[in-house]
CSV table of C-alpha atoms in Angstrom, one decimal:
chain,number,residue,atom,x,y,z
A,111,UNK,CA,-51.3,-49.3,-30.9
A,112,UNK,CA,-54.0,-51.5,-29.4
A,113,UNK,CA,-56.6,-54.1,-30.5
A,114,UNK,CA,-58.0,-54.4,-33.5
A,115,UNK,CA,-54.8,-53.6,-35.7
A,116,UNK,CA,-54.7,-56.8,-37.3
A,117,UNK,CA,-58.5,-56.7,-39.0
A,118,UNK,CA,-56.6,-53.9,-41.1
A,119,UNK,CA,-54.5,-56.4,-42.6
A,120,UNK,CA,-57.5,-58.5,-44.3
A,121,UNK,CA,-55.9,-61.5,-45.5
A,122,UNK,CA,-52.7,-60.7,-45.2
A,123,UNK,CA,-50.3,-63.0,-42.5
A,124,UNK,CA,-47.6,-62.1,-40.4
A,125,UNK,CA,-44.5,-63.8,-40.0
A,126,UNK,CA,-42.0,-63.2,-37.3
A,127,UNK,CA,-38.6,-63.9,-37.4
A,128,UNK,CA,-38.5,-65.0,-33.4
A,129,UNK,CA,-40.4,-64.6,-30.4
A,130,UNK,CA,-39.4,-61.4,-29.3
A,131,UNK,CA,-40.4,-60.1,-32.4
A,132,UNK,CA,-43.8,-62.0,-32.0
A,133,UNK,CA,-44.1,-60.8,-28.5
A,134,UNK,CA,-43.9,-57.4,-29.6
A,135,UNK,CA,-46.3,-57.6,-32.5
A,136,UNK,CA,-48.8,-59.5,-30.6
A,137,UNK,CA,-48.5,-56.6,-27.8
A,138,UNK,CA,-49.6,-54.2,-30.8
A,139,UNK,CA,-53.0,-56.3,-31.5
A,140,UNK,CA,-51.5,-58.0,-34.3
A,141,UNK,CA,-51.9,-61.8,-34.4
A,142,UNK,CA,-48.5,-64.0,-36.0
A,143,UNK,CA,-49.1,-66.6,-38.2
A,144,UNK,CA,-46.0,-67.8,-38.3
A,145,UNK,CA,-42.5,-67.8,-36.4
A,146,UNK,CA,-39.7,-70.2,-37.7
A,147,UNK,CA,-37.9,-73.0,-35.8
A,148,UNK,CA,-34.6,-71.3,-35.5
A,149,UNK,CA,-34.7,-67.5,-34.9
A,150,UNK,CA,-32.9,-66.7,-37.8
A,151,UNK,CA,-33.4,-64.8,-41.7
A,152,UNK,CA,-31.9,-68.0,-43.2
A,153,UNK,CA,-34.4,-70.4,-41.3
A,154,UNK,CA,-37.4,-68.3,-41.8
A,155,UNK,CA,-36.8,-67.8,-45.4
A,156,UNK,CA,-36.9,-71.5,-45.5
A,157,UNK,CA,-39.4,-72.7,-43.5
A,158,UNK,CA,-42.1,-69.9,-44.3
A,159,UNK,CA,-45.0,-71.5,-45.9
A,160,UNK,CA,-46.1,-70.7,-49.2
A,161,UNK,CA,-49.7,-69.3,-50.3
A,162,UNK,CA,-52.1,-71.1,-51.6
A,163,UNK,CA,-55.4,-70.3,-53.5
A,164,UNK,CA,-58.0,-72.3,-51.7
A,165,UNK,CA,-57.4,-75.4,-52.9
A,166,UNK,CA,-54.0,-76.3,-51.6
A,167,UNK,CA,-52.6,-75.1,-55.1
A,168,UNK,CA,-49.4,-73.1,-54.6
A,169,UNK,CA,-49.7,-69.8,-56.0
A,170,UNK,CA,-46.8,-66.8,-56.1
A,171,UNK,CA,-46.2,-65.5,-52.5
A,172,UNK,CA,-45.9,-61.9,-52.3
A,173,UNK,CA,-43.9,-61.1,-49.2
A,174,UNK,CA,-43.3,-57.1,-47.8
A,175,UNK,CA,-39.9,-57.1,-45.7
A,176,UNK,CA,-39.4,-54.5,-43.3
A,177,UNK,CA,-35.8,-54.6,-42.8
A,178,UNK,CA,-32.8,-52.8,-41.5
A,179,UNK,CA,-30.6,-51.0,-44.5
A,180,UNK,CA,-27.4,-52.9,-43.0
A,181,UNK,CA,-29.7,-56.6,-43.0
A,182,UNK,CA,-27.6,-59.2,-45.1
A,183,UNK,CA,-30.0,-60.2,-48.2
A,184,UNK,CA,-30.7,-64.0,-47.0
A,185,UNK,CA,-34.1,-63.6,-45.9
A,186,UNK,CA,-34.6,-62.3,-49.7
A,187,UNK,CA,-32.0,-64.7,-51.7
A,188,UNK,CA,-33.7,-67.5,-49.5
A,189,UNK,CA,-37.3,-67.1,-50.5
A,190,UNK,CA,-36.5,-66.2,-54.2
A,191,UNK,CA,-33.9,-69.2,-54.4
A,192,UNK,CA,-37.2,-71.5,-52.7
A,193,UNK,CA,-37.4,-74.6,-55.3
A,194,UNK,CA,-41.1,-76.0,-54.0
A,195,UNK,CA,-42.9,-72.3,-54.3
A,196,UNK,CA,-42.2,-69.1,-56.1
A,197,UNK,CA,-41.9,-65.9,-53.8
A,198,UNK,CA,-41.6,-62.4,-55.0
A,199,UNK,CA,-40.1,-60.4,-52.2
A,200,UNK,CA,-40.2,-56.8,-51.5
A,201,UNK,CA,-37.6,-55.5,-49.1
A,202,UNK,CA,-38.5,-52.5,-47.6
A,203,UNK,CA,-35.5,-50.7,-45.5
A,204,UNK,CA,-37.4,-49.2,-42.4
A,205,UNK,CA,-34.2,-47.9,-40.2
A,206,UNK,CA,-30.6,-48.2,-40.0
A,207,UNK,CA,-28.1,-48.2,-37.7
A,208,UNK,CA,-25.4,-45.8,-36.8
A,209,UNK,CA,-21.6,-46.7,-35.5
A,210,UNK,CA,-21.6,-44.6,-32.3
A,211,UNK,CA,-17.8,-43.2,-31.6
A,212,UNK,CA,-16.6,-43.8,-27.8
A,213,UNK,CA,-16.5,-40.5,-25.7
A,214,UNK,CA,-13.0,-40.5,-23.9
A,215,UNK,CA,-14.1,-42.1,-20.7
A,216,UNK,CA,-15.4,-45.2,-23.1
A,217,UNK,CA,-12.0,-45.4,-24.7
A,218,UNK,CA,-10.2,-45.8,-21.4
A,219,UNK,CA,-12.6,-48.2,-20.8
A,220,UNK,CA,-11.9,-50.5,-23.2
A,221,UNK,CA,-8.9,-51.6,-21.4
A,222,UNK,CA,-11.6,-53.0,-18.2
A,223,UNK,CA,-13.5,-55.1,-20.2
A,224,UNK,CA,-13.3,-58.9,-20.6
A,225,UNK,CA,-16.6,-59.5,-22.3
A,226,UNK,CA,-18.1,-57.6,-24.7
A,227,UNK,CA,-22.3,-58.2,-25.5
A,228,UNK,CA,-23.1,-58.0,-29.5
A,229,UNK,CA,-26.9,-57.7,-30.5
A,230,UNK,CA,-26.0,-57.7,-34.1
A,231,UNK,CA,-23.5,-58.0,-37.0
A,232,UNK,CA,-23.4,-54.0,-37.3
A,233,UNK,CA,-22.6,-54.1,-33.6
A,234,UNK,CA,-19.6,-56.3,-34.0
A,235,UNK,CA,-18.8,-53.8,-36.4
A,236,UNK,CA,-18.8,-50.5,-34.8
A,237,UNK,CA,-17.3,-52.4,-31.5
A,238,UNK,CA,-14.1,-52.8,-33.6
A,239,UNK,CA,-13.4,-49.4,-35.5
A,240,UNK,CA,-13.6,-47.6,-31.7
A,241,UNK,CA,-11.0,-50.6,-30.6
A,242,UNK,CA,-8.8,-49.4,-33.3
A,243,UNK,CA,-9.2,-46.2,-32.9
A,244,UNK,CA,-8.8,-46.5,-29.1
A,245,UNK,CA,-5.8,-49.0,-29.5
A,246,UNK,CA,-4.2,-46.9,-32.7
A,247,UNK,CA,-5.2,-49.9,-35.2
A,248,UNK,CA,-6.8,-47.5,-37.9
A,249,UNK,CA,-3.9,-47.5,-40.6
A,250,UNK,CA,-3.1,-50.9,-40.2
A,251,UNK,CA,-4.4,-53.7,-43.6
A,252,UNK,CA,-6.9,-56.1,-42.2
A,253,UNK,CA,-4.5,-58.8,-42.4
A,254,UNK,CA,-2.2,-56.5,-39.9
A,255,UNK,CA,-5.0,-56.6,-37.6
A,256,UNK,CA,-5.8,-60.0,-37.9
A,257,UNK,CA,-2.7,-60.9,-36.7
A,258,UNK,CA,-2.9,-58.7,-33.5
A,259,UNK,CA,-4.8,-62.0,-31.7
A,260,UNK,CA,-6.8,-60.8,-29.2
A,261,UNK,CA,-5.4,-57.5,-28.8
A,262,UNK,CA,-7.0,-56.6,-31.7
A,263,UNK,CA,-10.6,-57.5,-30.7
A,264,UNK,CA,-10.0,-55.3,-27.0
A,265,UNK,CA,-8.9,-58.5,-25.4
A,266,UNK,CA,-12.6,-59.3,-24.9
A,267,UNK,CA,-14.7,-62.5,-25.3
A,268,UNK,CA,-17.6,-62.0,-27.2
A,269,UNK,CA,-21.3,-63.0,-26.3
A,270,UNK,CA,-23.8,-62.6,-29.1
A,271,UNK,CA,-27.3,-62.9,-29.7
A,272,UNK,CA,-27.2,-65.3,-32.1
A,273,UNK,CA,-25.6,-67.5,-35.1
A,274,UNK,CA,-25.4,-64.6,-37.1
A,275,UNK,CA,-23.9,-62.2,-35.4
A,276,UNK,CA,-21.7,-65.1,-34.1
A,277,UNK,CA,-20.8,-65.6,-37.7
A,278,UNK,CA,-19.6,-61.7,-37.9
A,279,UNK,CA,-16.8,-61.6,-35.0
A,280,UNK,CA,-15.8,-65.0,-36.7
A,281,UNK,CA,-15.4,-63.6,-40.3
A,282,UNK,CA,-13.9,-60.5,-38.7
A,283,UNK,CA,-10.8,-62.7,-37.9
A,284,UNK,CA,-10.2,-61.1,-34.6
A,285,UNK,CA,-12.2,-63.7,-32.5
A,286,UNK,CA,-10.9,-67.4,-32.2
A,287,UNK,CA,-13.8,-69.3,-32.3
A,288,UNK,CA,-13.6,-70.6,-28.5
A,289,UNK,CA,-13.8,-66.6,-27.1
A,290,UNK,CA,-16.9,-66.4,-29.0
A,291,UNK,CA,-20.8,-67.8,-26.8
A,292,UNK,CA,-24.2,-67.7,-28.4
A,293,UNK,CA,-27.0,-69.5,-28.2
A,294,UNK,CA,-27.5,-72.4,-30.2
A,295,UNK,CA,-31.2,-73.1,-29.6
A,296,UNK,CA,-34.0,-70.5,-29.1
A,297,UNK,CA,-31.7,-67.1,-30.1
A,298,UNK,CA,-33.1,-64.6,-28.0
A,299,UNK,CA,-32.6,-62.1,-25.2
A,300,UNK,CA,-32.7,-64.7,-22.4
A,301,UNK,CA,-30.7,-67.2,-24.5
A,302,UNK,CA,-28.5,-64.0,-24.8
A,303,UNK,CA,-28.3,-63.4,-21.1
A,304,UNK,CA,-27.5,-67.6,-20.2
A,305,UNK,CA,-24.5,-67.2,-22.9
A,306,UNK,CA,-23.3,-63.9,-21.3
A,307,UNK,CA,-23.1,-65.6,-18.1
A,308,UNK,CA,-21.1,-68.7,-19.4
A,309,UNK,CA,-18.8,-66.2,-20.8
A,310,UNK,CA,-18.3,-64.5,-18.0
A,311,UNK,CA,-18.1,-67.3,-16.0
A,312,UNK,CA,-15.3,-68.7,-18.2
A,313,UNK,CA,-13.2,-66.0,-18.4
A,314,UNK,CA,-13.7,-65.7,-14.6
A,315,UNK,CA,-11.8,-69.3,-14.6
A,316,UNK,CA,-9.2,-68.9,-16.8
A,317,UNK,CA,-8.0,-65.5,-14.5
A,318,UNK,CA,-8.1,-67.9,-11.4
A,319,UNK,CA,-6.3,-70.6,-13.4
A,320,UNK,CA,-4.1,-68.2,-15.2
A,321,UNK,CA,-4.9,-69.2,-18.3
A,322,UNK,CA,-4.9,-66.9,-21.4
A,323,UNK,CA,-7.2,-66.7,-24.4
């Protein structure tokens, strides 16, 4: 930690995939070169600028890319699939995540919620196997479940980080996609926070109305 951490780096530049993740960086002396318009793998991968040799000559970008193990591959497909520049991407899987299984007192708590706060796809995903296992859903087919309407999300809306893990409670086919908030522009923890708060504000309506999900 502290200053002087990026002079270790030499040449090499840093890009971050949104502010947070520059915030934290710059807070360990290292200095970002380059954070994409949209806080996302698919934008960065996009966007990143590609090395040059002096002269304005593109040259073969060689990009290291700390990752989770459960990350989706489209910060890699999208730099190797880059038409104007050739990339060669290492991923490197630096941590991974771990379902946690509700203690008893969770379980019945299931039934109390009305919004639930996903930080990530693998978040949507360890939400839903303690709903069926709290709810009794575990031997049913996905299509089963699907069909279950909101019951088979825990009768929750869902407030996410961003388009990605958006995307996730879509694809799971237990979210319609009005019971699902996320912040369109600048994903991040206060853009988080302001869609968790609409959330709850709407389903705060719809009780006083009467009006279901």
């Amino acid at each position: 930690e502290g200053g002087g951490a990026a002079a270790d780096l030499g040449t090499t530049k840093i890009a971050a995939v949104g502010r947070a993740t520059e915030k934290a960086l710059t807070k360990r002396g290292f200095n970002v070169d380059f954070v994409p318009s949209d806080a996302t793998g698919e934008t960065l991968a996009s966007e990143l600028p590609p090395a040059t040799d002096g002269e304005d000559a593109k040259v073969t970008t060689r990009v290291l890319y700390p990752a989770s193990a459960k990350a989706a591959d489209s910060v890699v497909g999208g730099l190797e699939n880059r038409t104007d520049a050739p990339f060669e991407v290492r991923r490197l899987n630096t941590y991974d995540t771990v379902s946690a299984a509700f203690s008893p007192q969770q379980t019945a708590a299931v039934d109390d919620a009305d919004v639930a706060c996903f930080g990530s796809p693998s978040a949507v995903r360890a939400w839903l196997e303690n709903v069926d296992a709290a709810r009794g859903f575990g031997d049913m087919t996905e299509e089963e479940k699907r069909a279950l309407g909101p019951t088979g999300n825990g009768d929750v809306v869902a407030a996410c980080i961003g388009k990605t893990t958006a995307q996730a409670c879509l694809e799971s086919g237990r979210w319609v996609s009005r019971n699902i908030y996320y912040p369109t522009k600048n994903p991040g923890v206060g853009s988080w926070a302001d869609s968790t708060a609409q959330a709850v504000g709407d389903v705060m309506e719809r009780k006083f109305w009467g009006g279901g999900w």
